[in-house]
Structure formats: C-alpha cells, structure tokens
Amino acid sequence: MEFRYKRVVFLTGAGISAESGVRTFRDGQGLWENHKVEEVASPLGFKRNPALVWKFYSMRRMQANDVQPNPAHIALADTLHALGKAGARALLITQNVDTLHERAFGALPNKDFIDVHGTLSRSRCTKCNKVFSDRWAYFDGQQHVIAHHCDNLWSHPALPNLLTTPRRDPSGLPLSPCCSDLLRPDIVWFGEKPQGVERAIDQLTSCDLFVSIGTSGNVYPAAGFVTVARKAGAHTVSINLEPPENSAAFHEHLNGLASEKVADFLKKI
Ligand code: APR
C-alpha cells in the first residue's frame, strides 16, 4: 500500500470512543459518580483514601471492559499497521484512558503509541514507579473485594509485566511485586504531568500530516500539538462533531461522526 504522507501523527480524544458507549464520569458539578474529582483522581485523594480510589477505578475498568472498539479505532489501528509496513513513521497519541486503542490494535508497540493521560490497563508501584499491565478489577459494583482474577479484562496478547496474581493487603488493596508497596492506577491525575510529551513533540516537529480526532481542543498540552505540527510544515486536519476550540490552527476540518469520517479520510492519505 502506498501513502502520500510518510511521517504521520494522530491525536485522539473522548469523541473517538463516544460511539463505543464509553461513559464520561464528570457531571456539571465537578463530581464523578458522586465523588468529588479530587477525591478519586488526585495524588492527595489516593493518599487519604486509596480504597475509595481503587473502588472507583475497579468500576471504571469493568465499565471499559463492557464496551468495544468501534470502526474508528479499528480503521486507525489498520492504518498504523499499514503505514508501518510501508516504511512510513506513524504515531498515535491519545488522551483517552479507556484501552480501546490498545484493544483495537492487539497490543500497541510502545514506539507507535503514547497515552498522555495514562490508561486503565496499567498500574504502577507507589514506591519505585515500576509499571505493570494490570487486568484486575479489585472491587465489585457493591464495592466488595473481588478475590479472583477476572479473566476477560484486557485480554490482549503481549502485555509487558503482566500482573497475574497480585498480592493484596488485608483490605484487598493490590501490592506491587517489586516493593510490596501499594499499587496505584497508571492514570495521570489532576496536578500530575502528562506522560510522553517530549517524545510526542519530537515526532510532531518532523511530521508531514497531523490528524486530530474527537477532541474539543481545550486541554493542554494536547491542544497545542497542532500548532507544533503546523510550524513543522505538516498538513493539519481535524475530524470532530463540531469545530474544536483550536480550529483556527487546522488547514481542514471534517465535521461528523468519527465512525464514519475516520475510515473515509484514512483511505486518502
Ligand atoms: N465523533 C466525533 N467527535 C465526537 C463524537 C463522535 N461520535 N462525539 C463527540 N465528539 C466530539 C465532541 O464534539 C467534542 O468536541 O468530541 C469532543 C470531545 O471533547 P472532550 O469531551 O472535551 O474530550 P477531550 O478533548 O478528549 O478532553 C481532553 O480533558 O477531561 C479531560 O483528561 C480528560 O482526556 C480528557 C481531556
């Protein structure tokens, strides 16, 4: 397969997963499922009440496990494979933690994929920061401890550092195999630094096509990636239900559902 572009960067946000039925957790009053955002998604919240945080993320893992990648995730995964085979350089940056890109791809090779806000499918040691693939929901919907491994979560191959039977503390919280200290979700919480931004910028400064899909363009640093790509001389395209907030920075805007527009657009690159 031949491609017009040889160095491509994709950026995705919540809109690409909307048609999979991924729930967003924030309502108008800064609450997630009746919890204050800072209680369940901040380092201080975790320090104060790790059980509440793990109950919340166990629920999110189970909800994510109930939804499937949609045609937009699949078209993007196929195109990344094809670009790689054709000798082009391609990078997918996502702001989503929902695991749907990972699952559409099988298991995304690290060099082609950056989840700047982390992912529900990893945990890390609170002591040494070692990262693990973690398919567990530790608490059920009634917030009771789940003692057994839930096999169907994140069942894609080639998971690095897979936690098979993590040790638990007496209250059911998971402990890291490396330091026997608490594990935490590998999610970028409020007040924390997004992951992999330097690597993203490196590829943005030399890309010839930048495509943003399903993101409102108001959360930085991702909202600024288009400007970096454009300065590098890339053609810049946004695919979204509505023009994003940073729409002035794009050469082209394609209005519509990701499940329809993404596959159509990718046929032309
Ligand atoms: N197809 C295409 N676009 C869609 C669809 C769809 N089916 N459904 C919704 N959209 C668009 C919306 O119009 C909106 O502009 O997707 C965009 C989603 O915007 P946000 O909800 O702001 O999501 P995102 O841009 O990913 O947010 C960035 O903010 O809340 C934090 O950390 C969170 O990663 C998230 C970050």
PDB file of N, CA, C and O in Angstrom, residues 9-12 91-95 114-117 194-207 209-212 215 217-237 246 249-250:
ATOM      1  N   VAL A   9       1.208  11.854  12.461  1.00  0.00           N
ATOM      2  CA  VAL A   9       0.852  11.823  13.892  1.00  0.00           C
ATOM      3  C   VAL A   9      -0.659  11.956  14.020  1.00  0.00           C
ATOM      4  O   VAL A   9      -1.269  12.863  13.452  1.00  0.00           O
ATOM      5  N   PHE A  10      -1.271  11.029  14.758  1.00  0.00           N
ATOM      6  CA  PHE A  10      -2.695  11.087  15.079  1.00  0.00           C
ATOM      7  C   PHE A  10      -2.850  11.466  16.549  1.00  0.00           C
ATOM      8  O   PHE A  10      -2.084  10.995  17.399  1.00  0.00           O
ATOM      9  N   LEU A  11      -3.870  12.282  16.827  1.00  0.00           N
ATOM     10  CA  LEU A  11      -4.207  12.613  18.217  1.00  0.00           C
ATOM     11  C   LEU A  11      -5.686  12.307  18.416  1.00  0.00           C
ATOM     12  O   LEU A  11      -6.519  12.731  17.607  1.00  0.00           O
ATOM     13  N   THR A  12      -6.016  11.545  19.461  1.00  0.00           N
ATOM     14  CA  THR A  12      -7.437  11.258  19.692  1.00  0.00           C
ATOM     15  C   THR A  12      -7.881  11.711  21.087  1.00  0.00           C
ATOM     16  O   THR A  12      -7.076  11.828  22.006  1.00  0.00           O
ATOM     17  N   LEU A  91       2.644   7.763  14.519  1.00  0.00           N
ATOM     18  CA  LEU A  91       2.494   7.798  15.977  1.00  0.00           C
ATOM     19  C   LEU A  91       1.039   8.094  16.310  1.00  0.00           C
ATOM     20  O   LEU A  91       0.425   8.970  15.698  1.00  0.00           O
ATOM     21  N   LEU A  92       0.504   7.342  17.271  1.00  0.00           N
ATOM     22  CA  LEU A  92      -0.842   7.618  17.776  1.00  0.00           C
ATOM     23  C   LEU A  92      -0.721   8.135  19.206  1.00  0.00           C
ATOM     24  O   LEU A  92      -0.181   7.446  20.079  1.00  0.00           O
ATOM     25  N   ILE A  93      -1.217   9.351  19.406  1.00  0.00           N
ATOM     26  CA  ILE A  93      -1.237   9.924  20.761  1.00  0.00           C
ATOM     27  C   ILE A  93      -2.695   9.958  21.188  1.00  0.00           C
ATOM     28  O   ILE A  93      -3.548  10.463  20.447  1.00  0.00           O
ATOM     29  N   THR A  94      -3.008   9.409  22.346  1.00  0.00           N
ATOM     30  CA  THR A  94      -4.391   9.505  22.819  1.00  0.00           C
ATOM     31  C   THR A  94      -4.444  10.169  24.187  1.00  0.00           C
ATOM     32  O   THR A  94      -3.531  10.021  24.999  1.00  0.00           O
ATOM     33  N   GLN A  95      -5.553  10.889  24.394  1.00  0.00           N
ATOM     34  CA  GLN A  95      -5.821  11.453  25.722  1.00  0.00           C
ATOM     35  C   GLN A  95      -6.748  10.518  26.501  1.00  0.00           C
ATOM     36  O   GLN A  95      -7.086  10.790  27.648  1.00  0.00           O
ATOM     37  N   ILE A 114       1.370   6.685  22.374  1.00  0.00           N
ATOM     38  CA  ILE A 114       1.575   7.386  23.644  1.00  0.00           C
ATOM     39  C   ILE A 114       0.208   7.687  24.239  1.00  0.00           C
ATOM     40  O   ILE A 114      -0.632   8.323  23.591  1.00  0.00           O
ATOM     41  N   ASP A 115      -0.043   7.195  25.457  1.00  0.00           N
ATOM     42  CA  ASP A 115      -1.293   7.584  26.127  1.00  0.00           C
ATOM     43  C   ASP A 115      -0.943   8.663  27.150  1.00  0.00           C
ATOM     44  O   ASP A 115      -0.524   8.357  28.267  1.00  0.00           O
ATOM     45  N   VAL A 116      -1.090   9.909  26.745  1.00  0.00           N
ATOM     46  CA  VAL A 116      -0.579  11.021  27.566  1.00  0.00           C
ATOM     47  C   VAL A 116      -1.258  11.124  28.931  1.00  0.00           C
ATOM     48  O   VAL A 116      -0.695  11.689  29.860  1.00  0.00           O
ATOM     49  N   HIS A 117      -2.490  10.596  29.062  1.00  0.00           N
ATOM     50  CA  HIS A 117      -3.180  10.633  30.352  1.00  0.00           C
ATOM     51  C   HIS A 117      -3.191   9.268  31.043  1.00  0.00           C
ATOM     52  O   HIS A 117      -3.975   9.042  31.961  1.00  0.00           O
ATOM     53  N   PRO A 194       1.414  15.107  32.262  1.00  0.00           N
ATOM     54  CA  PRO A 194       1.092  14.130  31.214  1.00  0.00           C
ATOM     55  C   PRO A 194       2.326  13.314  30.825  1.00  0.00           C
ATOM     56  O   PRO A 194       3.458  13.776  30.986  1.00  0.00           O
ATOM     57  N   GLN A 195       2.093  12.081  30.330  1.00  0.00           N
ATOM     58  CA  GLN A 195       3.210  11.169  30.030  1.00  0.00           C
ATOM     59  C   GLN A 195       3.625  11.274  28.562  1.00  0.00           C
ATOM     60  O   GLN A 195       2.768  11.424  27.689  1.00  0.00           O
ATOM     61  N   GLY A 196       4.916  11.175  28.306  1.00  0.00           N
ATOM     62  CA  GLY A 196       5.416  11.013  26.926  1.00  0.00           C
ATOM     63  C   GLY A 196       5.371  12.264  26.071  1.00  0.00           C
ATOM     64  O   GLY A 196       5.473  12.166  24.839  1.00  0.00           O
ATOM     65  N   VAL A 197       5.246  13.427  26.693  1.00  0.00           N
ATOM     66  CA  VAL A 197       5.090  14.652  25.889  1.00  0.00           C
ATOM     67  C   VAL A 197       6.354  14.974  25.077  1.00  0.00           C
ATOM     68  O   VAL A 197       6.262  15.377  23.918  1.00  0.00           O
ATOM     69  N   GLU A 198       7.521  14.722  25.662  1.00  0.00           N
ATOM     70  CA  GLU A 198       8.767  15.031  24.937  1.00  0.00           C
ATOM     71  C   GLU A 198       8.835  14.188  23.652  1.00  0.00           C
ATOM     72  O   GLU A 198       9.171  14.683  22.578  1.00  0.00           O
ATOM     73  N   ARG A 199       8.493  12.904  23.800  1.00  0.00           N
ATOM     74  CA  ARG A 199       8.524  12.003  22.627  1.00  0.00           C
ATOM     75  C   ARG A 199       7.501  12.457  21.582  1.00  0.00           C
ATOM     76  O   ARG A 199       7.755  12.452  20.375  1.00  0.00           O
ATOM     77  N   ALA A 200       6.340  12.905  22.066  1.00  0.00           N
ATOM     78  CA  ALA A 200       5.300  13.394  21.147  1.00  0.00           C
ATOM     79  C   ALA A 200       5.806  14.616  20.379  1.00  0.00           C
ATOM     80  O   ALA A 200       5.716  14.674  19.153  1.00  0.00           O
ATOM     81  N   ILE A 201       6.385  15.563  21.110  1.00  0.00           N
ATOM     82  CA  ILE A 201       6.860  16.795  20.478  1.00  0.00           C
ATOM     83  C   ILE A 201       7.931  16.464  19.438  1.00  0.00           C
ATOM     84  O   ILE A 201       7.966  17.020  18.344  1.00  0.00           O
ATOM     85  N   ASP A 202       8.798  15.513  19.795  1.00  0.00           N
ATOM     86  CA  ASP A 202       9.863  15.122  18.890  1.00  0.00           C
ATOM     87  C   ASP A 202       9.298  14.699  17.528  1.00  0.00           C
ATOM     88  O   ASP A 202       9.780  15.108  16.481  1.00  0.00           O
ATOM     89  N   GLN A 203       8.238  13.896  17.544  1.00  0.00           N
ATOM     90  CA  GLN A 203       7.666  13.433  16.262  1.00  0.00           C
ATOM     91  C   GLN A 203       6.828  14.525  15.608  1.00  0.00           C
ATOM     92  O   GLN A 203       6.731  14.602  14.393  1.00  0.00           O
ATOM     93  N   LEU A 204       6.207  15.387  16.439  1.00  0.00           N
ATOM     94  CA  LEU A 204       5.389  16.468  15.861  1.00  0.00           C
ATOM     95  C   LEU A 204       6.257  17.457  15.088  1.00  0.00           C
ATOM     96  O   LEU A 204       5.822  17.997  14.068  1.00  0.00           O
ATOM     97  N   THR A 205       7.471  17.657  15.563  1.00  0.00           N
ATOM     98  CA  THR A 205       8.318  18.654  14.905  1.00  0.00           C
ATOM     99  C   THR A 205       8.855  18.155  13.567  1.00  0.00           C
ATOM    100  O   THR A 205       9.522  18.902  12.854  1.00  0.00           O
ATOM    101  N   SER A 206       8.594  16.890  13.242  1.00  0.00           N
ATOM    102  CA  SER A 206       9.064  16.437  11.926  1.00  0.00           C
ATOM    103  C   SER A 206       7.956  15.699  11.163  1.00  0.00           C
ATOM    104  O   SER A 206       8.240  14.914  10.274  1.00  0.00           O
ATOM    105  N   CYS A 207       6.678  15.962  11.500  1.00  0.00           N
ATOM    106  CA  CYS A 207       5.629  15.218  10.793  1.00  0.00           C
ATOM    107  C   CYS A 207       5.160  15.980   9.543  1.00  0.00           C
ATOM    108  O   CYS A 207       5.334  17.193   9.438  1.00  0.00           O
ATOM    109  N   LEU A 209       1.918  15.058   8.297  1.00  0.00           N
ATOM    110  CA  LEU A 209       0.451  15.056   8.424  1.00  0.00           C
ATOM    111  C   LEU A 209       0.099  14.926   9.902  1.00  0.00           C
ATOM    112  O   LEU A 209       0.651  14.064  10.603  1.00  0.00           O
ATOM    113  N   PHE A 210      -0.813  15.778  10.362  1.00  0.00           N
ATOM    114  CA  PHE A 210      -1.292  15.707  11.749  1.00  0.00           C
ATOM    115  C   PHE A 210      -2.820  15.626  11.703  1.00  0.00           C
ATOM    116  O   PHE A 210      -3.474  16.460  11.082  1.00  0.00           O
ATOM    117  N   VAL A 211      -3.373  14.595  12.348  1.00  0.00           N
ATOM    118  CA  VAL A 211      -4.814  14.394  12.317  1.00  0.00           C
ATOM    119  C   VAL A 211      -5.349  14.303  13.740  1.00  0.00           C
ATOM    120  O   VAL A 211      -4.911  13.457  14.530  1.00  0.00           O
ATOM    121  N   SER A 212      -6.268  15.190  14.079  1.00  0.00           N
ATOM    122  CA  SER A 212      -6.853  15.215  15.417  1.00  0.00           C
ATOM    123  C   SER A 212      -8.283  14.684  15.320  1.00  0.00           C
ATOM    124  O   SER A 212      -9.054  15.110  14.459  1.00  0.00           O
ATOM    125  N   THR A 215     -11.578  15.413  19.666  1.00  0.00           N
ATOM    126  CA  THR A 215     -11.130  16.149  20.859  1.00  0.00           C
ATOM    127  C   THR A 215     -11.524  17.612  20.739  1.00  0.00           C
ATOM    128  O   THR A 215     -11.454  18.197  19.668  1.00  0.00           O
ATOM    129  N   GLY A 217     -10.146  20.187  21.903  1.00  0.00           N
ATOM    130  CA  GLY A 217      -9.043  21.132  21.689  1.00  0.00           C
ATOM    131  C   GLY A 217      -8.949  22.199  22.758  1.00  0.00           C
ATOM    132  O   GLY A 217      -8.533  23.315  22.480  1.00  0.00           O
ATOM    133  N   ASN A 218      -9.311  21.853  23.986  1.00  0.00           N
ATOM    134  CA  ASN A 218      -9.143  22.868  25.032  1.00  0.00           C
ATOM    135  C   ASN A 218      -8.333  22.390  26.228  1.00  0.00           C
ATOM    136  O   ASN A 218      -8.203  23.112  27.204  1.00  0.00           O
ATOM    137  N   VAL A 219      -7.785  21.150  26.158  1.00  0.00           N
ATOM    138  CA  VAL A 219      -6.952  20.680  27.271  1.00  0.00           C
ATOM    139  C   VAL A 219      -5.499  20.563  26.789  1.00  0.00           C
ATOM    140  O   VAL A 219      -5.208  19.845  25.831  1.00  0.00           O
ATOM    141  N   TYR A 220      -4.628  21.303  27.449  1.00  0.00           N
ATOM    142  CA  TYR A 220      -3.206  21.327  27.067  1.00  0.00           C
ATOM    143  C   TYR A 220      -2.442  20.276  27.863  1.00  0.00           C
ATOM    144  O   TYR A 220      -2.884  19.899  28.932  1.00  0.00           O
ATOM    145  N   PRO A 221      -1.349  19.737  27.362  1.00  0.00           N
ATOM    146  CA  PRO A 221      -0.616  20.190  26.180  1.00  0.00           C
ATOM    147  C   PRO A 221      -1.199  19.716  24.841  1.00  0.00           C
ATOM    148  O   PRO A 221      -0.834  20.256  23.800  1.00  0.00           O
ATOM    149  N   ALA A 222      -2.110  18.702  24.845  1.00  0.00           N
ATOM    150  CA  ALA A 222      -2.532  18.121  23.558  1.00  0.00           C
ATOM    151  C   ALA A 222      -3.143  19.161  22.617  1.00  0.00           C
ATOM    152  O   ALA A 222      -2.938  19.105  21.402  1.00  0.00           O
ATOM    153  N   ALA A 223      -3.857  20.149  23.186  1.00  0.00           N
ATOM    154  CA  ALA A 223      -4.496  21.152  22.338  1.00  0.00           C
ATOM    155  C   ALA A 223      -3.470  21.991  21.572  1.00  0.00           C
ATOM    156  O   ALA A 223      -3.807  22.609  20.560  1.00  0.00           O
ATOM    157  N   GLY A 224      -2.224  21.997  22.041  1.00  0.00           N
ATOM    158  CA  GLY A 224      -1.186  22.771  21.358  1.00  0.00           C
ATOM    159  C   GLY A 224      -0.407  21.957  20.319  1.00  0.00           C
ATOM    160  O   GLY A 224       0.401  22.513  19.580  1.00  0.00           O
ATOM    161  N   PHE A 225      -0.669  20.642  20.221  1.00  0.00           N
ATOM    162  CA  PHE A 225       0.129  19.808  19.303  1.00  0.00           C
ATOM    163  C   PHE A 225      -0.043  20.241  17.846  1.00  0.00           C
ATOM    164  O   PHE A 225       0.885  20.180  17.050  1.00  0.00           O
ATOM    165  N   VAL A 226      -1.252  20.672  17.490  1.00  0.00           N
ATOM    166  CA  VAL A 226      -1.497  21.077  16.102  1.00  0.00           C
ATOM    167  C   VAL A 226      -0.587  22.241  15.711  1.00  0.00           C
ATOM    168  O   VAL A 226      -0.093  22.299  14.578  1.00  0.00           O
ATOM    169  N   THR A 227      -0.348  23.153  16.632  1.00  0.00           N
ATOM    170  CA  THR A 227       0.488  24.320  16.321  1.00  0.00           C
ATOM    171  C   THR A 227       1.931  23.885  16.067  1.00  0.00           C
ATOM    172  O   THR A 227       2.593  24.368  15.153  1.00  0.00           O
ATOM    173  N   VAL A 228       2.395  22.921  16.885  1.00  0.00           N
ATOM    174  CA  VAL A 228       3.757  22.404  16.696  1.00  0.00           C
ATOM    175  C   VAL A 228       3.864  21.741  15.319  1.00  0.00           C
ATOM    176  O   VAL A 228       4.817  21.975  14.556  1.00  0.00           O
ATOM    177  N   ALA A 229       2.854  20.920  14.972  1.00  0.00           N
ATOM    178  CA  ALA A 229       2.885  20.211  13.687  1.00  0.00           C
ATOM    179  C   ALA A 229       2.815  21.204  12.527  1.00  0.00           C
ATOM    180  O   ALA A 229       3.514  21.066  11.523  1.00  0.00           O
ATOM    181  N   ARG A 230       1.988  22.197  12.681  1.00  0.00           N
ATOM    182  CA  ARG A 230       1.822  23.172  11.588  1.00  0.00           C
ATOM    183  C   ARG A 230       3.109  23.965  11.364  1.00  0.00           C
ATOM    184  O   ARG A 230       3.508  24.201  10.232  1.00  0.00           O
ATOM    185  N   LYS A 231       3.748  24.322  12.458  1.00  0.00           N
ATOM    186  CA  LYS A 231       5.037  25.032  12.337  1.00  0.00           C
ATOM    187  C   LYS A 231       6.062  24.174  11.603  1.00  0.00           C
ATOM    188  O   LYS A 231       6.939  24.685  10.924  1.00  0.00           O
ATOM    189  N   ALA A 232       5.940  22.845  11.789  1.00  0.00           N
ATOM    190  CA  ALA A 232       6.878  21.926  11.124  1.00  0.00           C
ATOM    191  C   ALA A 232       6.543  21.757   9.641  1.00  0.00           C
ATOM    192  O   ALA A 232       7.241  21.040   8.926  1.00  0.00           O
ATOM    193  N   GLY A 233       5.437  22.348   9.214  1.00  0.00           N
ATOM    194  CA  GLY A 233       5.064  22.279   7.795  1.00  0.00           C
ATOM    195  C   GLY A 233       4.060  21.182   7.480  1.00  0.00           C
ATOM    196  O   GLY A 233       3.795  20.892   6.313  1.00  0.00           O
ATOM    197  N   ALA A 234       3.496  20.543   8.516  1.00  0.00           N
ATOM    198  CA  ALA A 234       2.548  19.444   8.279  1.00  0.00           C
ATOM    199  C   ALA A 234       1.198  19.965   7.787  1.00  0.00           C
ATOM    200  O   ALA A 234       0.802  21.083   8.118  1.00  0.00           O
ATOM    201  N   HIS A 235       0.499  19.103   7.039  1.00  0.00           N
ATOM    202  CA  HIS A 235      -0.906  19.369   6.742  1.00  0.00           C
ATOM    203  C   HIS A 235      -1.693  18.972   8.000  1.00  0.00           C
ATOM    204  O   HIS A 235      -1.444  17.912   8.584  1.00  0.00           O
ATOM    205  N   THR A 236      -2.625  19.815   8.441  1.00  0.00           N
ATOM    206  CA  THR A 236      -3.295  19.560   9.726  1.00  0.00           C
ATOM    207  C   THR A 236      -4.810  19.430   9.518  1.00  0.00           C
ATOM    208  O   THR A 236      -5.436  20.285   8.899  1.00  0.00           O
ATOM    209  N   VAL A 237      -5.358  18.328  10.045  1.00  0.00           N
ATOM    210  CA  VAL A 237      -6.767  18.001   9.804  1.00  0.00           C
ATOM    211  C   VAL A 237      -7.444  17.686  11.130  1.00  0.00           C
ATOM    212  O   VAL A 237      -6.891  16.954  11.958  1.00  0.00           O
ATOM    213  N   ASN A 246      -9.612  24.960  19.072  1.00  0.00           N
ATOM    214  CA  ASN A 246      -8.383  25.420  18.423  1.00  0.00           C
ATOM    215  C   ASN A 246      -8.490  25.292  16.900  1.00  0.00           C
ATOM    216  O   ASN A 246      -7.491  25.102  16.221  1.00  0.00           O
ATOM    217  N   ALA A 249      -6.178  26.673  13.983  1.00  0.00           N
ATOM    218  CA  ALA A 249      -4.843  26.147  13.692  1.00  0.00           C
ATOM    219  C   ALA A 249      -4.861  25.052  12.608  1.00  0.00           C
ATOM    220  O   ALA A 249      -3.805  24.615  12.158  1.00  0.00           O
ATOM    221  N   PHE A 250      -6.060  24.594  12.217  1.00  0.00           N
ATOM    222  CA  PHE A 250      -6.131  23.480  11.251  1.00  0.00           C
ATOM    223  C   PHE A 250      -6.315  23.972   9.820  1.00  0.00           C
ATOM    224  O   PHE A 250      -7.035  24.943   9.574  1.00  0.00           O
TER     225      PHE A 250
END
